[in-house]
């Protein structure tokens, strides 16, 4: 018995030791320049008089009460030191369970660390399908490991970099600017099973960018540690800390307006919704990228909800730091609360048209088959990206860098920026909305490639569609949705391609911006340590083989990595078919589509492409006659 007890104790000790050292073991597998480190954020200590002066300024400038002013005054807090200051009072929190409505108590830091806003990925999803016909579920996927053809880069290589111009100007660039973690790299350890976030990672979290009304976005710039590792600085001033609020639309849009309205557009009616765009940095400004992802600003001039003061979390249900994305998505593969729907009907019901007595019943009949957005997002803000060509950059005098060419910046369906599709809420692995015409005819196909790559000229796309995708499209009922088109021309790794596309080769952004040479920029980026790891054995067997399977490619081929670094085995190509991204903001009441903009022969709808027979087209387009 004594021997058994000793064995149990030994096993327990080994388990504890292993548990304690597991994060260090995982991080030791990462390249030295991608491991968590202590970040030298600066904090200020202010006097009581300065505290009172800041409090007066805040109360005079903002309508909010800012209850943390009194809390800080009584607690004697005169220095903000990041999350540890917050956790002195907020170690736990009582929150509402999003599904049951019950009040539960959570460890607030653990709640935050489990969120997509921190992890940059989630593993559970039930609405993303691979081109092999398999559900892309139980798989870590998000911005942390998913290549994106909008910036032409990967988050784990283009995290925090300075772009130094010949005239001495220094610009800040990288995916880390929109991440609440302030480390030198994306939180890569989180992908591994059993990982526990290190204290250095927790200490670097930027609580105030979401929770401070007076956060100064000019403080978000790239700096370097003594070891030369890039990271994003933060506003850790007492002014910001004293202005704590529940997140509002203005705070959320410090990051998210980048994809809604873009980095160029500022609403003249209320620029408060575009704090990032108006405050690019004190001395190393962030690069303002032309061409927004969606072209749907959330601001008073564009969205009735913004004009009415509706905040993001009024619709996007929260569970502490977990936030519902909604059950309809094509390009956002992360979702903290996949069981929670985010829908217009949550507020407006199934019969939302009540004011127009002459037409209300007619409009309400459409809601069974036409999504609200289809009529209420009639146009896009003109600075949007529809066809982005990275292989033909153009020099911009200000700020003095080479920038990709956006061949089309479209505003309406007639410009081919908006398209109308049948959608059941699911998406393909590359952002194609899955759906089928509910009239029962097999005339509609959501995937019909225009840019077939020469290696797959003989691939039978029609047979593949009927056997693999048609059954998936019919799993759920579809409605008619408006979507935003996008296609990108970027260098592709020709050793990892399939009939539906291939792996992007990321660009080193400082090289791209300063030389205008995409191929050279790709070669420089491929030489980074994390790209070597991506083409190594661990990534291959743990992530990449499965990733490529969803692309309908047999495996992740690492054999051509050295050739790629020399500029071989790569070529710029358009995606085989346009992606179509969900749009759900920039909702208009005035200017929404009316009957004669759809039910006429020259209206916005291409009835034939939507899968209607000639007789049906004639019937629906002559309805108004």
Coordinates of C-alpha atoms in Angstrom, one line a residue:
X1 CA 0.0 0.0 0.0
X2 CA 2.8 2.4 0.9
X3 CA 4.4 1.8 -2.5
X4 CA 1.1 2.6 -4.3
X5 CA 0.8 5.8 -2.3
X6 CA 4.4 6.8 -3.2
X7 CA 3.6 6.1 -6.9
X8 CA 0.5 8.2 -6.7
X9 CA 2.4 11.1 -5.1
X10 CA 5.2 10.9 -7.7
X11 CA 2.7 10.9 -10.6
X12 CA 0.9 13.9 -9.0
X13 CA 4.2 15.8 -8.6
X14 CA 5.2 15.1 -12.1
X15 CA 1.7 16.2 -13.3
X16 CA 2.1 19.5 -11.4
X17 CA 5.6 20.0 -12.7
X18 CA 4.6 19.2 -16.2
X19 CA 1.5 21.5 -15.9
X20 CA 3.7 24.3 -14.6
X21 CA 6.3 24.0 -17.4
X22 CA 3.9 23.2 -20.3
X23 CA 3.6 26.8 -21.5
X24 CA 7.4 27.2 -21.4
X25 CA 7.7 23.9 -23.3
X26 CA 5.3 25.1 -26.0
X27 CA 6.8 28.5 -26.3
X28 CA 10.3 27.0 -26.6
X29 CA 9.1 25.3 -29.8
X30 CA 8.4 28.8 -31.3
X31 CA 11.2 30.8 -32.9
X32 CA 13.0 33.1 -30.4
X33 CA 11.4 36.2 -32.0
X34 CA 7.9 34.9 -31.5
X35 CA 7.9 34.0 -27.8
X36 CA 6.1 36.0 -25.1
X37 CA 8.4 38.5 -23.3
X38 CA 8.0 41.2 -20.7
X39 CA 6.8 44.3 -22.5
X40 CA 8.2 47.7 -21.3
X41 CA 4.9 49.6 -21.2
X42 CA 5.1 53.0 -19.5
X43 CA 2.8 54.0 -16.7
X44 CA 2.4 57.5 -15.2
X45 CA 1.9 58.4 -11.5
X46 CA -0.1 61.6 -10.9
X47 CA -0.6 63.8 -7.9
X48 CA -4.0 64.3 -6.1
X49 CA -4.2 67.8 -7.7
X50 CA -3.6 66.3 -11.2
X51 CA -6.2 63.7 -10.5
X52 CA -8.8 66.3 -9.7
X53 CA -7.9 68.3 -12.8
X54 CA -8.2 65.3 -15.0
X55 CA -11.5 64.4 -13.4
X56 CA -12.9 67.9 -14.1
X57 CA -11.7 67.7 -17.7
X58 CA -13.4 64.4 -18.2
X59 CA -16.7 65.4 -16.7
X60 CA -16.7 68.6 -18.8
X61 CA -15.9 66.8 -22.0
X62 CA -17.9 63.6 -21.9
X63 CA -21.6 63.0 -21.1
X64 CA -20.6 59.8 -19.1
X65 CA -20.6 59.8 -15.3
X66 CA -17.3 57.8 -15.1
X67 CA -17.9 56.0 -11.8
X68 CA -14.3 54.9 -11.7
X69 CA -13.2 58.5 -10.8
X70 CA -14.8 58.1 -7.4
X71 CA -13.5 54.6 -7.0
X72 CA -10.0 55.5 -7.9
X73 CA -10.1 58.6 -5.6
X74 CA -11.2 56.5 -2.6
X75 CA -8.8 53.7 -3.3
X76 CA -5.9 56.0 -3.8
X77 CA -5.2 54.8 -7.3
X78 CA -2.9 57.3 -9.0
X79 CA -1.1 54.9 -11.4
X80 CA -2.6 52.6 -14.0
X81 CA -0.5 49.5 -14.5
X82 CA -2.5 47.5 -17.0
X83 CA -4.7 44.5 -16.2
X84 CA -3.3 44.1 -12.6
X85 CA -4.9 47.4 -11.7
X86 CA -8.3 46.2 -13.1
X87 CA -8.0 42.9 -11.3
X88 CA -7.6 44.4 -7.9
X89 CA -11.4 44.9 -8.0
X90 CA -12.5 42.8 -10.9
X91 CA -10.9 39.4 -10.3
X92 CA -14.4 37.8 -10.7
X93 CA -17.5 39.1 -12.3
X94 CA -21.2 38.1 -12.3
X95 CA -22.4 37.8 -15.8
X96 CA -25.5 36.5 -17.6
X97 CA -25.3 33.2 -19.3
X98 CA -26.1 34.0 -22.9
X99 CA -28.2 30.9 -23.5
X100 CA -30.0 30.3 -20.2
X101 CA -30.2 33.9 -18.8
X102 CA -28.9 32.7 -15.5
X103 CA -26.4 34.8 -13.5
X104 CA -23.0 33.1 -13.2
X105 CA -19.7 34.0 -11.6
X106 CA -16.6 33.8 -13.7
X107 CA -12.9 34.4 -13.3
X108 CA -12.8 37.6 -15.4
X109 CA -9.2 37.1 -16.8
X110 CA -10.0 33.5 -17.8
X111 CA -13.2 34.7 -19.4
X112 CA -11.2 37.2 -21.4
X113 CA -8.5 34.7 -22.4
X114 CA -11.1 32.4 -23.8
X115 CA -12.5 35.1 -26.1
X116 CA -11.9 35.4 -29.9
X117 CA -10.8 39.0 -29.3
X118 CA -7.8 37.6 -27.3
X119 CA -7.2 34.2 -28.9
X120 CA -7.7 35.4 -32.4
X121 CA -9.4 32.1 -33.2
X122 CA -12.1 29.7 -32.0
X123 CA -12.5 26.0 -32.6
X124 CA -16.3 25.5 -32.7
X125 CA -18.3 26.3 -35.7
X126 CA -21.2 24.7 -37.5
X127 CA -21.5 26.8 -40.7
X128 CA -18.2 26.6 -42.5
X129 CA -17.7 23.8 -45.1
X130 CA -14.6 22.7 -46.8
X131 CA -14.5 22.1 -50.6
X132 CA -14.1 18.4 -49.7
X133 CA -17.7 18.5 -48.3
X134 CA -16.6 18.3 -44.6
X135 CA -17.6 20.6 -41.9
X136 CA -14.6 22.7 -40.7
X137 CA -15.4 22.2 -37.0
X138 CA -13.2 21.3 -34.0
X139 CA -10.3 23.1 -35.6
X140 CA -8.5 26.2 -34.5
X141 CA -9.2 28.8 -37.1
X142 CA -9.3 32.6 -37.2
X143 CA -7.0 35.6 -37.9
X144 CA -4.2 33.9 -36.0
X145 CA -3.6 31.3 -38.7
X146 CA -5.8 32.2 -41.7
X147 CA -4.2 34.0 -44.6
X148 CA -6.0 37.1 -45.6
X149 CA -6.0 38.6 -49.1
X150 CA -7.0 42.0 -47.9
X151 CA -3.6 43.0 -46.4
X152 CA -1.8 40.3 -48.3
X153 CA -0.2 38.9 -45.2
X154 CA -0.5 36.5 -42.2
X155 CA -1.0 37.8 -38.7
X156 CA 1.9 35.7 -37.3
X157 CA 4.4 37.3 -39.6
X158 CA 3.1 40.8 -40.1
X159 CA 2.4 41.6 -36.4
X160 CA 4.3 44.8 -35.6
X161 CA 6.7 46.4 -38.0
X162 CA 8.1 49.9 -38.7
X163 CA 8.2 51.2 -42.3
X164 CA 11.2 53.6 -42.6
X165 CA 11.1 55.9 -45.6
X166 CA 14.0 57.7 -47.3
X167 CA 12.9 61.1 -45.9
X168 CA 13.2 59.9 -42.3
X169 CA 9.5 59.2 -41.8
X170 CA 8.7 56.2 -39.8
X171 CA 5.3 54.5 -40.2
X172 CA 3.7 51.7 -38.0
X173 CA 2.1 48.7 -39.6
X174 CA 0.9 45.2 -38.7
X175 CA -2.1 43.1 -37.6
X176 CA -1.3 43.5 -33.9
X177 CA -2.7 47.0 -33.9
X178 CA -6.2 45.5 -33.7
X179 CA -5.5 42.9 -31.0
X180 CA -6.0 43.5 -27.3
X181 CA -2.9 41.6 -26.5
X182 CA 0.2 43.7 -26.5
X183 CA 2.8 41.0 -27.1
X184 CA 5.5 40.8 -29.8
X185 CA 3.5 38.1 -31.5
X186 CA 0.0 36.8 -31.9
X187 CA -1.0 34.4 -29.0
X188 CA 0.3 31.3 -30.9
X189 CA 0.6 29.1 -27.8
X190 CA -3.2 29.2 -27.3
X191 CA -3.6 26.9 -30.3
X192 CA -1.8 24.1 -28.5
X193 CA -3.8 21.8 -26.2
X194 CA -3.5 22.4 -22.5
X195 CA -1.7 25.8 -22.9
X196 CA -1.9 28.2 -20.0
X197 CA -1.4 31.9 -20.8
X198 CA 1.8 33.2 -19.3
X199 CA 1.9 36.1 -16.9
X200 CA 3.8 38.2 -19.4
X201 CA 1.0 37.7 -21.9
X202 CA -1.7 38.7 -19.3
X203 CA 0.3 41.8 -18.3
X204 CA 0.4 43.0 -21.9
X205 CA -3.4 43.0 -22.4
X206 CA -4.9 46.3 -23.4
X207 CA -8.1 46.6 -21.3
X208 CA -8.5 50.3 -22.0
X209 CA -8.8 50.2 -25.8
X210 CA -12.2 48.7 -25.3
X211 CA -13.2 50.2 -22.0
X212 CA -11.9 53.8 -22.0
X213 CA -13.9 56.6 -23.5
X214 CA -10.8 58.9 -23.5
X215 CA -8.4 56.4 -25.0
X216 CA -5.9 58.1 -27.2
X217 CA -5.4 56.2 -30.4
X218 CA -2.3 58.3 -31.2
X219 CA -0.6 56.1 -28.6
X220 CA -1.0 53.0 -30.8
X221 CA 2.4 52.8 -32.6
X222 CA 5.1 50.2 -33.1
X223 CA 8.0 50.3 -30.7
X224 CA 10.8 47.8 -30.1
X225 CA 12.1 46.0 -27.0
X226 CA 15.8 46.1 -26.1
X227 CA 16.1 42.8 -28.0
X228 CA 14.7 44.4 -31.2
X229 CA 11.2 42.8 -31.1
X230 CA 8.3 44.9 -32.3
X231 CA 5.2 45.5 -30.3
X232 CA 2.3 47.9 -30.2
X233 CA 2.3 50.6 -27.6
X234 CA -0.8 51.4 -25.6
X235 CA -2.5 54.4 -23.9
X236 CA -2.0 53.5 -20.2
X237 CA -2.6 57.1 -19.0
X238 CA -4.6 57.9 -15.9
X239 CA -6.9 60.0 -18.1
X240 CA -7.8 56.9 -20.1
X241 CA -8.1 54.7 -16.9
X242 CA -10.5 57.2 -15.2
X243 CA -12.8 57.2 -18.2
X244 CA -13.9 53.5 -17.9
X245 CA -17.2 52.7 -19.6
X246 CA -19.1 49.6 -20.8
X247 CA -17.9 49.3 -24.4
X248 CA -19.8 51.5 -26.8
X249 CA -19.9 51.6 -30.6
X250 CA -17.2 54.3 -30.6
X251 CA -14.8 52.1 -28.6
X252 CA -15.6 49.0 -30.7
X253 CA -15.0 50.9 -33.9
X254 CA -11.5 51.9 -32.9
X255 CA -10.7 48.5 -34.6
X256 CA -13.8 47.4 -36.5
X257 CA -14.4 50.6 -38.5
X258 CA -11.3 49.6 -40.4
X259 CA -13.3 46.9 -42.2
X260 CA -16.6 48.7 -42.3
X261 CA -15.9 52.2 -43.6
X262 CA -12.1 51.8 -44.0
X263 CA -9.1 53.9 -43.0
X264 CA -9.9 56.8 -45.3
X265 CA -13.5 57.7 -44.7
X266 CA -14.5 59.9 -41.8
X267 CA -18.1 60.8 -41.3
X268 CA -18.5 64.6 -41.2
X269 CA -21.7 64.2 -39.2
X270 CA -19.8 62.6 -36.3
X271 CA -16.1 61.8 -36.5
X272 CA -16.2 60.2 -33.0
X273 CA -17.1 56.9 -34.8
X274 CA -13.7 57.1 -36.6
X275 CA -11.2 57.7 -33.8
X276 CA -8.6 55.5 -35.3
X277 CA -8.7 57.2 -38.7
X278 CA -8.4 60.7 -37.2
X279 CA -5.7 59.7 -34.7
X280 CA -3.1 57.7 -36.6
X281 CA -0.2 58.2 -34.2
X282 CA 1.9 60.9 -32.6
X283 CA 5.3 60.4 -34.4
X284 CA 5.2 57.0 -36.1
X285 CA 1.7 57.0 -37.6
X286 CA -0.2 53.9 -38.6
X287 CA -0.6 53.4 -42.3
X288 CA -4.1 54.3 -43.5
X289 CA -5.1 51.7 -46.0
X290 CA -7.3 52.7 -48.9
X291 CA -10.2 50.4 -49.8
X292 CA -12.3 49.1 -47.0
X293 CA -13.2 45.5 -46.8
X294 CA -17.0 46.0 -46.8
X295 CA -17.7 49.6 -47.5
X296 CA -20.5 49.8 -44.9
X297 CA -19.6 52.4 -42.3
X298 CA -21.3 52.2 -39.0
X299 CA -21.9 55.9 -38.4
X300 CA -24.8 58.3 -38.3
X301 CA -24.6 59.3 -42.0
X302 CA -24.8 55.7 -43.1
X303 CA -26.7 53.6 -40.5
X304 CA -30.0 54.4 -38.8
X305 CA -28.9 52.4 -35.8
X306 CA -25.8 54.4 -35.3
X307 CA -27.8 57.6 -35.7
X308 CA -30.2 56.3 -33.0
X309 CA -27.4 55.6 -30.6
X310 CA -27.5 51.8 -30.8
X311 CA -24.3 50.3 -29.5
X312 CA -22.7 47.2 -30.9
X313 CA -23.4 45.0 -27.8
X314 CA -27.1 46.0 -27.9
X315 CA -27.3 43.5 -30.8
X316 CA -24.2 41.4 -30.3
X317 CA -25.0 39.5 -27.2
X318 CA -22.2 39.2 -24.6
X319 CA -21.3 36.7 -22.0
X320 CA -18.6 38.7 -20.2
X321 CA -15.9 39.1 -22.8
X322 CA -17.4 36.5 -25.1
X323 CA -19.4 38.2 -27.9
X324 CA -21.8 36.6 -30.3
X325 CA -20.9 37.1 -34.0
X326 CA -24.2 35.6 -35.2
X327 CA -25.2 32.5 -37.1
X328 CA -24.8 34.0 -40.6
X329 CA -21.2 34.6 -41.7
X330 CA -19.0 34.1 -44.8
X331 CA -15.6 35.5 -43.8
X332 CA -15.5 35.7 -39.9
X333 CA -14.5 32.1 -38.9
X334 CA -14.4 33.0 -35.2
X335 CA -17.5 33.1 -33.0
X336 CA -17.4 33.1 -29.2
X337 CA -21.1 32.2 -28.9
X338 CA -22.1 30.2 -32.0
X339 CA -25.5 29.2 -30.4
X340 CA -26.6 32.8 -30.2
X341 CA -28.3 34.4 -33.2
X342 CA -27.8 38.0 -34.0
X343 CA -30.7 39.0 -36.2
X344 CA -32.8 42.0 -37.2
X345 CA -35.9 40.0 -36.1
X346 CA -34.6 40.0 -32.5
X347 CA -35.7 43.6 -32.3
X348 CA -38.0 44.2 -35.3
X349 CA -39.9 40.9 -35.4
X350 CA -41.0 39.0 -38.5
X351 CA -43.4 41.7 -39.7
X352 CA -41.3 44.9 -39.3
X353 CA -43.1 47.1 -41.8
X354 CA -45.8 49.0 -40.0
X355 CA -45.6 52.7 -41.0
X356 CA -46.5 52.4 -44.7
X357 CA -50.1 51.3 -44.6
X358 CA -50.4 51.0 -48.4
X359 CA -47.4 48.7 -48.8
X360 CA -46.6 47.3 -45.3
X361 CA -48.4 43.9 -45.9
X362 CA -46.8 43.5 -49.3
X363 CA -43.3 44.2 -47.9
X364 CA -43.9 41.9 -44.9
X365 CA -44.7 39.0 -47.2
X366 CA -41.2 39.3 -48.6
X367 CA -39.5 38.7 -45.2
X368 CA -39.9 34.9 -45.5
X369 CA -37.7 34.9 -48.5
X370 CA -35.8 38.2 -48.6
X371 CA -33.4 39.3 -45.9
X372 CA -33.8 42.8 -44.4
X373 CA -30.3 43.8 -45.5
X374 CA -31.1 43.1 -49.2
X375 CA -33.4 46.1 -49.4
X376 CA -31.9 48.2 -46.7
X377 CA -28.2 48.2 -47.9
X378 CA -28.7 49.7 -51.3
X379 CA -25.2 51.1 -51.8
X380 CA -21.6 51.0 -50.5
X381 CA -19.3 53.8 -49.4
X382 CA -17.2 54.5 -52.4
X383 CA -13.8 53.7 -50.9
X384 CA -14.2 49.9 -50.9
X385 CA -12.1 47.1 -52.3
X386 CA -13.8 44.9 -54.9
X387 CA -10.8 43.7 -57.1
X388 CA -7.4 44.2 -55.4
X389 CA -4.3 43.6 -57.4
X390 CA -1.1 43.2 -55.3
X391 CA 1.0 42.6 -58.4
X392 CA 0.6 46.1 -59.7
X393 CA 1.2 48.5 -56.9
X394 CA 1.1 52.3 -57.4
X395 CA 3.2 54.9 -55.7
X396 CA 1.2 57.3 -53.4
X397 CA 2.9 60.6 -52.8
X398 CA 1.3 60.7 -49.3
X399 CA 2.5 59.0 -47.2
X400 CA 5.2 58.1 -49.8
X401 CA 4.7 54.3 -50.2
X402 CA 3.7 51.8 -52.9
X403 CA 0.1 50.6 -52.4
X404 CA -1.8 47.7 -54.1
X405 CA -4.2 48.7 -56.9
X406 CA -7.9 48.5 -56.3
X407 CA -9.2 48.0 -59.8
X408 CA -12.8 48.5 -58.8
X409 CA -14.2 50.6 -56.0
X410 CA -17.9 49.9 -56.4
X411 CA -21.0 51.5 -54.8
X412 CA -24.0 49.7 -56.3
X413 CA -25.0 46.4 -57.9
X414 CA -24.7 48.0 -61.3
X415 CA -21.0 48.6 -60.5
X416 CA -20.6 44.9 -59.6
X417 CA -19.7 45.7 -56.0
X418 CA -23.0 44.3 -54.6
X419 CA -24.3 41.0 -55.6
X420 CA -27.5 39.2 -54.7
X421 CA -27.4 35.5 -53.7
X422 CA -29.3 32.7 -52.1
X423 CA -27.8 32.2 -48.6
X424 CA -28.6 29.8 -45.8
X425 CA -26.1 31.3 -43.4
X426 CA -23.3 28.8 -44.2
X427 CA -20.1 29.5 -46.1
X428 CA -17.4 27.7 -48.0
X429 CA -13.8 27.6 -46.7
X430 CA -13.0 30.7 -48.9
X431 CA -16.0 32.9 -48.1
X432 CA -18.6 31.8 -50.6
X433 CA -22.2 32.1 -49.3
X434 CA -23.8 28.7 -49.4
X435 CA -27.5 28.5 -50.4
X436 CA -30.0 27.3 -53.0
X437 CA -33.1 28.7 -54.8
X438 CA -36.0 27.7 -52.6
X439 CA -38.3 27.1 -55.6
X440 CA -36.8 23.6 -56.0
X441 CA -35.2 24.0 -59.4
X442 CA -31.4 23.1 -59.5
X443 CA -30.7 26.2 -61.7
X444 CA -28.8 28.2 -59.1
X445 CA -25.1 27.5 -58.1
X446 CA -23.3 29.6 -55.5
X447 CA -19.9 28.5 -56.9
X448 CA -19.2 29.0 -60.6
X449 CA -15.5 30.0 -61.2
X450 CA -14.7 32.7 -63.7
X451 CA -10.9 32.4 -63.3
X452 CA -10.2 28.7 -63.6
X453 CA -6.5 28.0 -63.1
X454 CA -4.7 26.2 -66.0
X455 CA -3.8 23.2 -63.9
X456 CA -7.5 22.5 -63.4
X457 CA -8.9 23.3 -66.8
X458 CA -10.3 19.7 -66.9
X459 CA -11.7 19.6 -63.5
X460 CA -15.5 18.9 -63.6
X461 CA -16.8 21.7 -61.5
X462 CA -20.4 20.9 -62.4
X463 CA -20.2 17.3 -61.2
X464 CA -18.4 18.4 -58.0
X465 CA -21.0 20.9 -57.3
X466 CA -24.0 18.6 -57.7
X467 CA -22.4 15.8 -55.7
X468 CA -20.7 17.7 -53.0
X469 CA -22.2 21.2 -52.5
X470 CA -25.8 21.0 -53.7
X471 CA -26.7 18.7 -50.8
X472 CA -25.0 21.1 -48.3
X473 CA -26.8 24.0 -49.9
X474 CA -30.1 22.3 -49.4
X475 CA -29.5 21.5 -45.7
X476 CA -31.1 24.8 -44.6
X477 CA -33.7 27.2 -46.1
X478 CA -32.2 30.1 -47.9
X479 CA -33.1 33.7 -48.3
X480 CA -32.1 36.3 -50.8
X481 CA -29.2 38.3 -49.4
X482 CA -27.1 41.2 -50.6
X483 CA -23.4 40.6 -50.5
X484 CA -20.2 42.5 -51.1
X485 CA -17.9 41.1 -53.9
X486 CA -14.2 40.7 -53.5
X487 CA -11.4 39.1 -55.5
X488 CA -7.6 39.5 -54.9
X489 CA -4.6 38.9 -57.1
X490 CA -1.7 37.8 -55.0
X491 CA 1.3 35.5 -55.3
X492 CA 0.3 31.8 -54.8
X493 CA 2.5 28.9 -53.6
X494 CA 2.1 26.7 -56.7
X495 CA 3.1 23.6 -54.8
X496 CA 0.0 24.0 -52.6
X497 CA -2.9 24.6 -55.0
X498 CA -6.2 22.9 -55.9
X499 CA -9.2 23.6 -58.1
X500 CA -10.6 26.1 -55.7
X501 CA -7.4 28.1 -54.9
X502 CA -4.2 27.8 -53.1
X503 CA -2.0 29.0 -50.3
X504 CA -1.2 32.7 -50.4
X505 CA 2.4 33.8 -50.2
X506 CA 2.5 36.7 -47.7
X507 CA 4.2 39.9 -48.5
X508 CA 6.7 41.6 -46.2
X509 CA 4.9 44.9 -45.9
X510 CA 7.8 47.2 -45.3
X511 CA 9.5 45.8 -48.4
X512 CA 6.4 46.0 -50.4
X513 CA 5.6 49.6 -49.4
X514 CA 9.2 50.9 -50.0
X515 CA 10.2 49.0 -53.2
X516 CA 6.9 48.3 -54.9
X517 CA 8.3 44.9 -55.8
X518 CA 5.7 42.2 -54.7
X519 CA 7.9 39.2 -55.5
X520 CA 10.8 40.6 -53.5
X521 CA 8.5 41.3 -50.7
X522 CA 7.2 37.7 -50.8
X523 CA 10.8 36.4 -50.7
X524 CA 11.7 38.5 -47.7
X525 CA 8.6 37.4 -45.8
X526 CA 9.2 33.7 -46.6
X527 CA 12.6 34.0 -44.9
X528 CA 11.0 34.9 -41.6
X529 CA 11.3 32.3 -38.8
X530 CA 7.6 31.8 -38.5
X531 CA 7.3 31.0 -42.2
X532 CA 10.0 28.3 -41.7
X533 CA 7.8 26.9 -38.9
X534 CA 4.7 27.0 -41.1
X535 CA 6.6 24.9 -43.7
X536 CA 7.9 22.6 -40.9
X537 CA 6.8 19.2 -39.6
X538 CA 4.8 20.4 -36.6
X539 CA 2.6 22.8 -38.5
X540 CA 2.2 20.3 -41.2
X541 CA 0.8 17.5 -39.1
X542 CA -1.0 19.6 -36.4
X543 CA -2.6 22.2 -38.6
X544 CA -1.7 22.5 -42.3
X545 CA -2.7 19.0 -43.6
X546 CA -6.2 19.5 -42.3
X547 CA -6.3 23.1 -43.5
X548 CA -5.4 22.0 -47.0
X549 CA -7.9 19.2 -46.9
X550 CA -10.7 21.7 -46.6
X551 CA -9.3 23.3 -49.8
X552 CA -9.7 19.8 -51.4
X553 CA -5.9 19.4 -51.6
X554 CA -4.4 16.1 -50.4
X555 CA -1.8 17.4 -48.1
X556 CA 0.4 20.4 -47.1
X557 CA 3.5 20.2 -49.3
X558 CA 6.6 21.5 -47.6
X559 CA 9.1 20.3 -50.2
X560 CA 9.4 23.5 -52.2
X561 CA 10.0 25.9 -49.3
X562 CA 13.6 26.6 -50.2
X563 CA 12.6 27.2 -53.9
X564 CA 9.9 29.6 -52.8
X565 CA 12.4 31.6 -50.8
X566 CA 14.4 32.0 -54.0
X567 CA 11.3 33.3 -55.9
X568 CA 10.4 30.1 -57.6
X569 CA 7.2 28.1 -57.5
X570 CA 5.1 31.3 -57.0
X571 CA 2.9 33.3 -59.3
X572 CA 0.3 36.1 -58.9
X573 CA -3.2 34.9 -59.6
X574 CA -6.8 35.9 -59.1
X575 CA -8.9 33.7 -56.9
X576 CA -10.8 31.2 -59.1
X577 CA -14.1 32.7 -58.0
X578 CA -15.1 36.0 -56.2
X579 CA -15.7 35.8 -52.5
X580 CA -18.9 37.3 -51.4
X581 CA -18.9 38.9 -47.9
X582 CA -21.9 39.4 -45.7
X583 CA -22.9 43.0 -45.1
X584 CA -25.1 43.9 -42.2
X585 CA -24.3 47.5 -41.4
X586 CA -24.9 50.8 -43.2
X587 CA -28.6 50.1 -42.8
X588 CA -30.8 52.8 -44.5
X589 CA -34.5 53.4 -44.1
X590 CA -34.5 56.4 -46.5
X591 CA -33.2 55.2 -49.8
X592 CA -33.9 51.5 -49.3
X593 CA -34.8 49.6 -52.4
X594 CA -38.3 49.8 -53.6
X595 CA -40.5 47.5 -55.8
X596 CA -39.5 49.0 -59.1
X597 CA -35.8 48.6 -58.4
X598 CA -36.1 44.8 -58.3
X599 CA -39.2 43.8 -60.2
X600 CA -38.3 45.3 -63.6
X601 CA -36.2 43.9 -66.4
X602 CA -33.4 46.5 -65.8
X603 CA -33.5 46.3 -62.0
X604 CA -30.7 45.3 -59.6
X605 CA -31.5 41.6 -59.6
X606 CA -30.1 39.2 -62.2
X607 CA -33.0 36.8 -62.1
X608 CA -31.5 34.3 -64.4
X609 CA -28.3 33.9 -62.3
X610 CA -30.5 33.5 -59.2
X611 CA -31.9 30.3 -60.7
X612 CA -35.2 31.3 -62.1
X613 CA -36.6 29.9 -65.3
X614 CA -37.4 32.1 -68.3
X615 CA -41.1 32.0 -67.5
X616 CA -40.5 33.0 -63.8
X617 CA -38.2 35.8 -64.9
X618 CA -40.9 37.2 -67.1
X619 CA -43.5 36.9 -64.4
X620 CA -41.4 38.6 -61.7
X621 CA -40.0 41.3 -63.8
X622 CA -43.4 42.3 -65.1
X623 CA -45.1 42.2 -61.7
X624 CA -45.4 46.0 -61.5
X625 CA -47.1 46.2 -64.9

